[in-house]
mmCIF file of C-alpha atoms and ligand atoms in Angstrom:
data_model
loop_
_atom_site.group_PDB
_atom_site.id
_atom_site.type_symbol
_atom_site.label_atom_id
_atom_site.label_comp_id
_atom_site.label_asym_id
_atom_site.label_seq_id
_atom_site.Cartn_x
_atom_site.Cartn_y
_atom_site.Cartn_z
ATOM 1 C CA MET D 1 -168.300 -174.818 -128.050
ATOM 2 C CA HIS D 2 -167.318 -174.852 -124.403
ATOM 3 C CA THR D 3 -165.276 -172.005 -123.017
ATOM 4 C CA GLN D 4 -162.599 -172.405 -120.366
ATOM 5 C CA THR D 5 -164.801 -170.844 -117.654
ATOM 6 C CA GLU D 6 -167.550 -173.394 -118.156
ATOM 7 C CA LYS D 7 -165.272 -176.356 -117.542
ATOM 8 C CA LEU D 8 -165.409 -178.290 -114.284
ATOM 9 C CA ALA D 9 -161.720 -178.147 -113.327
ATOM 10 C CA ASN D 10 -162.006 -175.540 -110.587
ATOM 11 C CA PRO D 11 -163.307 -175.591 -106.994
ATOM 12 C CA SER D 12 -166.435 -173.494 -107.506
ATOM 13 C CA ARG D 13 -167.826 -175.409 -110.528
ATOM 14 C CA THR D 14 -167.050 -178.714 -108.789
ATOM 15 C CA ILE D 15 -168.799 -177.727 -105.543
ATOM 16 C CA GLU D 16 -171.748 -176.238 -107.433
ATOM 17 C CA THR D 17 -172.143 -179.471 -109.451
ATOM 18 C CA ILE D 18 -171.998 -181.877 -106.532
ATOM 19 C CA LYS D 19 -174.358 -179.693 -104.449
ATOM 20 C CA LYS D 20 -176.901 -179.489 -107.239
ATOM 21 C CA TYR D 21 -177.168 -183.291 -107.270
ATOM 22 C CA GLY D 22 -176.728 -183.820 -103.514
ATOM 23 C CA PHE D 23 -173.728 -186.001 -104.341
ATOM 24 C CA SER D 24 -171.812 -187.463 -101.399
ATOM 25 C CA PHE D 25 -168.218 -188.679 -101.851
ATOM 26 C CA GLN D 26 -167.743 -192.431 -101.540
ATOM 27 C CA LYS D 27 -164.500 -193.219 -99.795
ATOM 28 C CA ARG D 28 -164.725 -196.867 -100.860
ATOM 29 C CA TYR D 29 -164.493 -195.763 -104.505
ATOM 30 C CA GLY D 30 -161.410 -193.596 -103.988
ATOM 31 C CA GLN D 31 -163.138 -190.393 -105.104
ATOM 32 C CA ASN D 32 -160.861 -187.337 -105.268
ATOM 33 C CA PHE D 33 -161.913 -184.983 -108.060
ATOM 34 C CA LEU D 34 -159.518 -182.685 -109.921
ATOM 35 C CA ILE D 35 -160.043 -178.964 -109.328
ATOM 36 C CA GLU D 36 -156.965 -177.506 -111.072
ATOM 37 C CA PRO D 37 -157.067 -177.045 -114.875
ATOM 38 C CA ARG D 38 -153.312 -177.364 -115.403
ATOM 39 C CA VAL D 39 -153.457 -181.019 -114.358
ATOM 40 C CA PRO D 40 -155.912 -182.320 -116.999
ATOM 41 C CA GLU D 41 -154.129 -180.179 -119.596
ATOM 42 C CA LYS D 42 -150.824 -181.805 -118.689
ATOM 43 C CA ILE D 43 -152.356 -185.308 -118.727
ATOM 44 C CA VAL D 44 -153.811 -184.816 -122.219
ATOM 45 C CA ARG D 45 -150.467 -183.479 -123.521
ATOM 46 C CA SER D 46 -148.424 -186.269 -121.928
ATOM 47 C CA ALA D 47 -150.774 -188.926 -123.296
ATOM 48 C CA GLY D 48 -150.207 -187.481 -126.787
ATOM 49 C CA ILE D 49 -153.915 -187.619 -127.585
ATOM 50 C CA GLY D 50 -155.044 -186.558 -131.048
ATOM 51 C CA PRO D 51 -158.208 -186.667 -133.177
ATOM 52 C CA ASP D 52 -157.443 -190.206 -134.404
ATOM 53 C CA ASP D 53 -157.389 -191.653 -130.887
ATOM 54 C CA CYS D 54 -160.012 -193.656 -129.059
ATOM 55 C CA VAL D 55 -159.471 -193.098 -125.327
ATOM 56 C CA VAL D 56 -160.762 -195.198 -122.450
ATOM 57 C CA GLU D 57 -161.090 -193.171 -119.264
ATOM 58 C CA ILE D 58 -161.331 -195.101 -116.007
ATOM 59 C CA GLY D 59 -163.501 -193.369 -113.389
ATOM 60 C CA PRO D 60 -164.649 -190.059 -114.932
ATOM 61 C CA GLY D 61 -166.144 -188.841 -111.616
ATOM 62 C CA ILE D 62 -168.193 -185.750 -112.538
ATOM 63 C CA GLY D 63 -166.439 -185.551 -115.922
ATOM 64 C CA THR D 64 -163.625 -183.089 -115.169
ATOM 65 C CA LEU D 65 -160.796 -184.805 -117.070
ATOM 66 C CA THR D 66 -163.310 -186.229 -119.563
ATOM 67 C CA GLN D 67 -164.075 -182.740 -120.913
ATOM 68 C CA TYR D 68 -160.398 -182.223 -121.811
ATOM 69 C CA LEU D 69 -160.096 -185.719 -123.294
ATOM 70 C CA ALA D 70 -163.198 -185.192 -125.411
ATOM 71 C CA GLU D 71 -161.802 -181.984 -126.895
ATOM 72 C CA ALA D 72 -158.540 -183.676 -127.925
ATOM 73 C CA ALA D 73 -159.599 -187.227 -128.889
ATOM 74 C CA GLY D 74 -161.735 -188.683 -131.657
ATOM 75 C CA GLU D 75 -163.771 -190.682 -129.173
ATOM 76 C CA VAL D 76 -163.868 -191.257 -125.398
ATOM 77 C CA ILE D 77 -165.328 -194.251 -123.558
ATOM 78 C CA ALA D 78 -165.647 -193.355 -119.874
ATOM 79 C CA VAL D 79 -166.185 -196.259 -117.452
ATOM 80 C CA GLU D 80 -167.620 -195.238 -114.062
ATOM 81 C CA ILE D 81 -168.638 -197.654 -111.295
ATOM 82 C CA ASP D 82 -170.677 -195.236 -109.135
ATOM 83 C CA ARG D 83 -174.317 -195.105 -110.216
ATOM 84 C CA GLN D 84 -174.797 -191.759 -108.412
ATOM 85 C CA LEU D 85 -172.490 -190.080 -110.926
ATOM 86 C CA ILE D 86 -174.313 -191.149 -114.089
ATOM 87 C CA PRO D 87 -176.999 -188.382 -114.107
ATOM 88 C CA ILE D 88 -174.300 -185.815 -113.319
ATOM 89 C CA LEU D 89 -172.151 -186.996 -116.239
ATOM 90 C CA LYS D 90 -175.183 -186.795 -118.509
ATOM 91 C CA GLU D 91 -175.360 -183.077 -117.805
ATOM 92 C CA THR D 92 -171.652 -182.185 -117.618
ATOM 93 C CA LEU D 93 -170.831 -184.044 -120.847
ATOM 94 C CA GLU D 94 -173.928 -182.959 -122.731
ATOM 95 C CA GLY D 95 -171.974 -180.802 -125.177
ATOM 96 C CA TYR D 96 -169.494 -183.581 -126.019
ATOM 97 C CA PRO D 97 -171.152 -186.007 -128.458
ATOM 98 C CA ASN D 98 -167.978 -188.105 -128.829
ATOM 99 C CA VAL D 99 -168.213 -189.402 -125.227
ATOM 100 C CA THR D 100 -169.913 -192.677 -124.216
ATOM 101 C CA VAL D 101 -170.383 -193.282 -120.480
ATOM 102 C CA LEU D 102 -170.601 -196.878 -119.263
ATOM 103 C CA ASN D 103 -171.817 -197.528 -115.712
ATOM 104 C CA GLN D 104 -169.637 -200.487 -114.819
ATOM 105 C CA ASP D 105 -166.571 -201.753 -112.987
ATOM 106 C CA ILE D 106 -163.414 -201.381 -115.097
ATOM 107 C CA LEU D 107 -162.188 -204.757 -113.832
ATOM 108 C CA LYS D 108 -165.277 -206.337 -115.418
ATOM 109 C CA THR D 109 -165.141 -204.318 -118.631
ATOM 110 C CA ASP D 110 -164.359 -206.064 -121.915
ATOM 111 C CA LEU D 111 -161.764 -203.746 -123.471
ATOM 112 C CA VAL D 112 -161.158 -206.122 -126.391
ATOM 113 C CA ARG D 113 -164.784 -205.584 -127.366
ATOM 114 C CA ILE D 114 -164.559 -201.808 -126.848
ATOM 115 C CA ALA D 115 -161.514 -201.669 -129.150
ATOM 116 C CA ARG D 116 -163.348 -203.737 -131.737
ATOM 117 C CA GLU D 117 -166.637 -201.840 -131.596
ATOM 118 C CA HIS D 118 -165.270 -198.311 -131.231
ATOM 119 C CA ASN D 119 -161.830 -198.378 -132.836
ATOM 120 C CA GLY D 120 -161.864 -201.083 -135.530
ATOM 121 C CA GLY D 121 -159.727 -203.309 -133.262
ATOM 122 C CA LYS D 122 -156.876 -200.771 -133.196
ATOM 123 C CA PRO D 123 -155.069 -199.983 -129.933
ATOM 124 C CA LEU D 124 -156.735 -197.817 -127.304
ATOM 125 C CA LYS D 125 -155.146 -195.143 -125.151
ATOM 126 C CA VAL D 126 -156.040 -195.469 -121.473
ATOM 127 C CA VAL D 127 -156.166 -192.355 -119.300
ATOM 128 C CA ALA D 128 -157.272 -191.981 -115.675
ATOM 129 C CA ASN D 129 -157.043 -190.265 -112.369
ATOM 130 C CA LEU D 130 -157.118 -193.710 -110.779
ATOM 131 C CA PRO D 131 -158.961 -194.697 -107.617
ATOM 132 C CA TYR D 132 -155.956 -195.402 -105.379
ATOM 133 C CA TYR D 133 -157.458 -198.420 -103.604
ATOM 134 C CA ILE D 134 -157.219 -200.545 -106.747
ATOM 135 C CA THR D 135 -154.327 -198.978 -108.676
ATOM 136 C CA THR D 136 -152.215 -202.131 -108.912
ATOM 137 C CA PRO D 137 -154.996 -204.598 -109.871
ATOM 138 C CA ILE D 138 -156.211 -202.205 -112.589
ATOM 139 C CA LEU D 139 -152.727 -201.657 -114.022
ATOM 140 C CA MET D 140 -151.832 -205.350 -113.967
ATOM 141 C CA GLU D 141 -155.103 -206.204 -115.706
ATOM 142 C CA LEU D 142 -154.375 -203.612 -118.425
ATOM 143 C CA LEU D 143 -150.777 -204.807 -118.857
ATOM 144 C CA GLU D 144 -151.381 -208.549 -118.739
ATOM 145 C CA GLY D 145 -154.769 -208.682 -120.462
ATOM 146 C CA ASP D 146 -155.506 -209.220 -124.152
ATOM 147 C CA ALA D 147 -156.877 -205.767 -124.947
ATOM 148 C CA PRO D 148 -154.967 -203.777 -127.569
ATOM 149 C CA ILE D 149 -153.559 -200.768 -125.678
ATOM 150 C CA ASP D 150 -150.632 -198.624 -126.770
ATOM 151 C CA THR D 151 -150.281 -196.147 -123.904
ATOM 152 C CA ILE D 152 -151.519 -195.762 -120.325
ATOM 153 C CA THR D 153 -151.324 -192.314 -118.712
ATOM 154 C CA VAL D 154 -152.533 -192.308 -115.128
ATOM 155 C CA MET D 155 -152.523 -190.374 -111.884
ATOM 156 C CA VAL D 156 -151.444 -192.585 -109.008
ATOM 157 C CA GLN D 157 -150.048 -192.158 -105.523
ATOM 158 C CA LYS D 158 -146.572 -190.628 -105.923
ATOM 159 C CA GLU D 159 -144.939 -193.485 -104.053
ATOM 160 C CA VAL D 160 -146.495 -196.029 -106.410
ATOM 161 C CA ALA D 161 -145.345 -194.042 -109.467
ATOM 162 C CA GLN D 162 -141.798 -194.069 -108.075
ATOM 163 C CA ARG D 163 -141.958 -197.827 -107.592
ATOM 164 C CA MET D 164 -143.145 -198.340 -111.169
ATOM 165 C CA GLN D 165 -140.295 -196.278 -112.598
ATOM 166 C CA ALA D 166 -137.480 -197.485 -110.252
ATOM 167 C CA GLY D 167 -134.366 -199.383 -111.355
ATOM 168 C CA PRO D 168 -132.101 -201.936 -109.567
ATOM 169 C CA GLY D 169 -130.347 -200.951 -106.360
ATOM 170 C CA THR D 170 -132.817 -198.200 -105.389
ATOM 171 C CA LYS D 171 -135.141 -198.367 -102.389
ATOM 172 C CA ASP D 172 -138.263 -198.183 -104.548
ATOM 173 C CA TYR D 173 -137.256 -201.104 -106.795
ATOM 174 C CA GLY D 174 -139.378 -204.227 -106.402
ATOM 175 C CA ALA D 175 -141.822 -206.670 -107.931
ATOM 176 C CA LEU D 176 -144.080 -203.833 -109.199
ATOM 177 C CA SER D 177 -141.151 -202.120 -111.006
ATOM 178 C CA LEU D 178 -140.283 -205.362 -112.775
ATOM 179 C CA ALA D 179 -143.866 -206.259 -113.632
ATOM 180 C CA VAL D 180 -144.500 -202.830 -115.166
ATOM 181 C CA GLN D 181 -141.162 -202.650 -116.997
ATOM 182 C CA TYR D 182 -141.628 -206.096 -118.470
ATOM 183 C CA TYR D 183 -144.616 -204.779 -120.418
ATOM 184 C CA ALA D 184 -143.851 -201.063 -120.801
ATOM 185 C CA SER D 185 -141.391 -198.238 -120.482
ATOM 186 C CA ALA D 186 -142.446 -195.982 -117.608
ATOM 187 C CA GLN D 187 -141.911 -192.281 -117.073
ATOM 188 C CA ILE D 188 -143.222 -189.908 -114.401
ATOM 189 C CA VAL D 189 -144.469 -186.799 -116.234
ATOM 190 C CA ALA D 190 -145.889 -184.668 -113.401
ATOM 191 C CA ASN D 191 -145.990 -184.378 -109.641
ATOM 192 C CA VAL D 192 -149.375 -183.297 -108.307
ATOM 193 C CA PRO D 193 -149.892 -181.972 -104.752
ATOM 194 C CA PRO D 194 -152.985 -182.793 -102.610
ATOM 195 C CA ASN D 195 -154.513 -179.306 -103.069
ATOM 196 C CA CYS D 196 -155.325 -180.105 -106.713
ATOM 197 C CA PHE D 197 -158.153 -182.431 -105.577
ATOM 198 C CA LEU D 198 -161.460 -182.254 -103.759
ATOM 199 C CA PRO D 199 -161.484 -183.766 -101.186
ATOM 200 C CA ARG D 200 -157.736 -183.522 -100.567
ATOM 201 C CA PRO D 201 -156.040 -186.921 -100.413
ATOM 202 C CA ASP D 202 -153.605 -187.657 -97.567
ATOM 203 C CA VAL D 203 -150.794 -188.430 -99.999
ATOM 204 C CA ALA D 204 -148.986 -186.730 -102.872
ATOM 205 C CA SER D 205 -149.745 -187.905 -106.397
ATOM 206 C CA ALA D 206 -147.937 -188.226 -109.703
ATOM 207 C CA VAL D 207 -148.869 -188.810 -113.323
ATOM 208 C CA ILE D 208 -147.041 -191.722 -114.935
ATOM 209 C CA HIS D 209 -146.970 -192.442 -118.664
ATOM 210 C CA LEU D 210 -146.510 -196.051 -119.805
ATOM 211 C CA ASP D 211 -145.587 -196.815 -123.375
ATOM 212 C CA LEU D 212 -146.493 -200.464 -123.944
ATOM 213 C CA ARG D 213 -144.000 -202.643 -125.765
ATOM 214 C CA GLU D 214 -145.261 -204.465 -128.823
ATOM 215 C CA ARG D 215 -143.860 -207.605 -127.308
ATOM 216 C CA PRO D 216 -142.776 -208.080 -123.670
ATOM 217 C CA ALA D 217 -139.178 -207.092 -122.904
ATOM 218 C CA LEU D 218 -138.150 -210.769 -122.922
ATOM 219 C CA ALA D 219 -140.106 -212.509 -125.622
ATOM 220 C CA GLU D 220 -138.914 -216.018 -124.843
ATOM 221 C CA ALA D 221 -139.123 -215.850 -121.037
ATOM 222 C CA ASP D 222 -141.321 -218.240 -119.134
ATOM 223 C CA GLU D 223 -143.454 -215.511 -117.578
ATOM 224 C CA LYS D 224 -145.089 -217.551 -114.796
ATOM 225 C CA LYS D 225 -141.780 -218.864 -113.476
ATOM 226 C CA LEU D 226 -140.075 -215.507 -113.906
ATOM 227 C CA PHE D 227 -142.712 -213.668 -111.872
ATOM 228 C CA ALA D 228 -142.847 -216.379 -109.177
ATOM 229 C CA LEU D 229 -139.082 -215.953 -108.800
ATOM 230 C CA ILE D 230 -139.327 -212.148 -108.704
ATOM 231 C CA ARG D 231 -142.092 -212.201 -106.077
ATOM 232 C CA ALA D 232 -140.117 -214.609 -103.902
ATOM 233 C CA SER D 233 -136.935 -212.515 -104.284
ATOM 234 C CA PHE D 234 -138.627 -209.405 -102.912
ATOM 235 C CA GLY D 235 -140.775 -211.226 -100.317
ATOM 236 C CA GLN D 236 -138.257 -210.578 -97.590
ATOM 237 C CA ARG D 237 -136.158 -207.685 -98.759
ATOM 238 C CA ARG D 238 -133.398 -207.908 -96.178
ATOM 239 C CA LYS D 239 -132.526 -211.522 -96.972
ATOM 240 C CA THR D 240 -130.007 -212.555 -99.570
ATOM 241 C CA LEU D 241 -131.430 -213.928 -102.793
ATOM 242 C CA VAL D 242 -130.294 -217.449 -101.884
ATOM 243 C CA ASN D 243 -132.145 -217.341 -98.556
ATOM 244 C CA SER D 244 -135.305 -215.796 -100.035
ATOM 245 C CA LEU D 245 -135.516 -218.373 -102.818
ATOM 246 C CA LYS D 246 -134.589 -221.557 -101.007
ATOM 247 C CA ASN D 247 -137.626 -221.402 -98.687
ATOM 248 C CA ALA D 248 -140.086 -219.772 -101.041
ATOM 249 C CA ALA D 249 -143.551 -221.276 -101.346
ATOM 250 C CA GLY D 250 -144.182 -222.630 -104.832
ATOM 251 C CA LEU D 251 -140.482 -222.871 -105.741
ATOM 252 C CA SER D 252 -138.464 -226.017 -105.207
ATOM 253 C CA TYR D 253 -134.822 -225.053 -105.648
ATOM 254 C CA THR D 254 -132.162 -226.128 -103.172
ATOM 255 C CA LYS D 255 -129.608 -223.750 -101.720
ATOM 256 C CA GLU D 256 -126.879 -225.471 -103.765
ATOM 257 C CA GLU D 257 -128.796 -225.121 -107.020
ATOM 258 C CA ILE D 258 -129.341 -221.410 -106.441
ATOM 259 C CA GLN D 259 -125.690 -220.866 -105.511
ATOM 260 C CA ALA D 260 -124.561 -222.732 -108.626
ATOM 261 C CA ALA D 261 -126.859 -220.668 -110.849
ATOM 262 C CA LEU D 262 -125.564 -217.394 -109.386
ATOM 263 C CA ALA D 263 -121.962 -218.530 -109.769
ATOM 264 C CA HIS D 264 -122.637 -219.442 -113.381
ATOM 265 C CA MET D 265 -123.946 -215.926 -113.963
ATOM 266 C CA GLY D 266 -120.874 -214.402 -112.281
ATOM 267 C CA LEU D 267 -122.917 -212.987 -109.380
ATOM 268 C CA PRO D 268 -121.804 -213.096 -105.710
ATOM 269 C CA GLU D 269 -123.616 -215.642 -103.569
ATOM 270 C CA ASN D 270 -124.657 -213.027 -100.977
ATOM 271 C CA ILE D 271 -126.368 -210.772 -103.553
ATOM 272 C CA ARG D 272 -129.865 -209.425 -102.766
ATOM 273 C CA GLY D 273 -132.758 -209.521 -105.203
ATOM 274 C CA GLU D 274 -132.915 -205.731 -105.366
ATOM 275 C CA MET D 275 -129.615 -205.661 -107.317
ATOM 276 C CA LEU D 276 -130.792 -207.788 -110.255
ATOM 277 C CA THR D 277 -132.107 -206.341 -113.503
ATOM 278 C CA LEU D 278 -135.096 -207.804 -115.324
ATOM 279 C CA GLU D 279 -132.723 -209.514 -117.783
ATOM 280 C CA GLN D 280 -130.787 -211.081 -114.892
ATOM 281 C CA PHE D 281 -133.978 -212.375 -113.304
ATOM 282 C CA ALA D 282 -134.863 -213.958 -116.652
ATOM 283 C CA GLN D 283 -131.405 -215.492 -116.958
ATOM 284 C CA LEU D 284 -131.604 -216.838 -113.402
ATOM 285 C CA THR D 285 -135.002 -218.411 -114.181
ATOM 286 C CA GLY D 286 -133.402 -220.152 -117.171
ATOM 287 C CA GLU D 287 -130.360 -221.328 -115.170
ATOM 288 C CA LEU D 288 -132.535 -222.770 -112.382
ATOM 289 C CA GLU D 289 -134.796 -224.548 -114.829
ATOM 290 C CA LYS D 290 -131.811 -226.313 -116.394
ATOM 291 C CA HIS D 291 -131.314 -228.314 -113.190
HETATM 292 N N1 LIG R 1 -161.653 -188.528 -113.196
HETATM 293 C C1 LIG R 1 -162.228 -187.792 -112.084
HETATM 294 C C2 LIG R 1 -161.351 -186.600 -111.777
HETATM 295 O O1 LIG R 1 -160.168 -186.658 -112.127
HETATM 296 O O2 LIG R 1 -161.830 -185.639 -111.156
HETATM 297 C C3 LIG R 1 -162.433 -188.678 -110.841
HETATM 298 C C4 LIG R 1 -161.208 -189.398 -110.332
HETATM 299 S S1 LIG R 1 -161.447 -190.263 -108.801
HETATM 300 C C5 LIG R 1 -159.786 -190.307 -108.180
HETATM 301 C C6 LIG R 1 -161.656 -191.982 -109.250
HETATM 302 C C7 LIG R 1 -162.976 -192.336 -109.949
HETATM 303 O O3 LIG R 1 -162.980 -193.731 -110.246
HETATM 304 C C8 LIG R 1 -164.215 -192.084 -109.127
HETATM 305 O O4 LIG R 1 -165.175 -191.419 -109.907
HETATM 306 C C9 LIG R 1 -164.718 -193.481 -108.734
HETATM 307 O O5 LIG R 1 -166.098 -193.560 -108.530
HETATM 308 C C10 LIG R 1 -164.252 -194.295 -109.936
HETATM 309 N N2 LIG R 1 -164.046 -195.745 -109.687
HETATM 310 C C11 LIG R 1 -163.644 -196.347 -108.546
HETATM 311 N N3 LIG R 1 -163.527 -197.684 -108.713
HETATM 312 C C12 LIG R 1 -163.856 -197.940 -110.020
HETATM 313 C C13 LIG R 1 -163.958 -199.124 -110.805
HETATM 314 N N4 LIG R 1 -163.660 -200.334 -110.285
HETATM 315 N N5 LIG R 1 -164.348 -199.018 -112.089
HETATM 316 C C14 LIG R 1 -164.655 -197.800 -112.638
HETATM 317 N N6 LIG R 1 -164.582 -196.646 -111.934
HETATM 318 C C15 LIG R 1 -164.196 -196.705 -110.646
#
């Protein structure tokens, strides 16, 4: 059994471990390792992980968060891209037989197969201190893909967490808010300052918990058209919705058609995209398609 003092989540154990292996941080992989035990504890609690859960961890690093996940979960599959870290993980996770480390890119990882082989096809819980350079592609892949996932609990840049959670009429509201909220309900569960990581990132961080909906928020919506409309609406934030949409690449609505659709919905013709809810964007997609 591992005692608290043996865990990696502190500066001295982290430095000792990376020195022992001559590890050098790779900026291109977004490597900032946790060195404060309260953070992994909070992540495990917020993710609601229990002995029946199979957890996929993206980017275990030297295994800091992995140790906490392994103690709480039934099984952990940790997917790490950096080959240098594999021998380190072998040592730091030696006492945790329920962890499998895969040396691969999460964007090329077949999570459907992992769910099938490790969890009888039942939904996975995804947990990560994400590499910030690919936060959005990873999240969109998890949300839009076919893998059975019921929750995602991840550390991201604070600003990105705020955008994911934001509602209409706020400065953070945009295409990312709508994309995330279409698939999940989002809640920021912790703010994490730069001094909790080695090396220190330049930005503040936050942990966000996403509870995935069994079906998207709008089951009957034409997703492709809806998201094309949303992207165009936020492409030039300071323009009115009519002006953003009438010239948008890939859309072919005239100014008159857009004005008529807005009028039909009881919305003013000078409204900006940032005021519309997800349901209103869906309704607008339907109105425009009628013509
Ligand atoms: N989980 C560790 C912790 O909290 O201390 C490390 C977190 S660090 C912010 C991000 C980790 O993701 C690094 O170990 C990095 O090598 C890994 N990583 C980066 N890109 C990845 C990818 N495409 N697939 C899998 N892992 C990746």
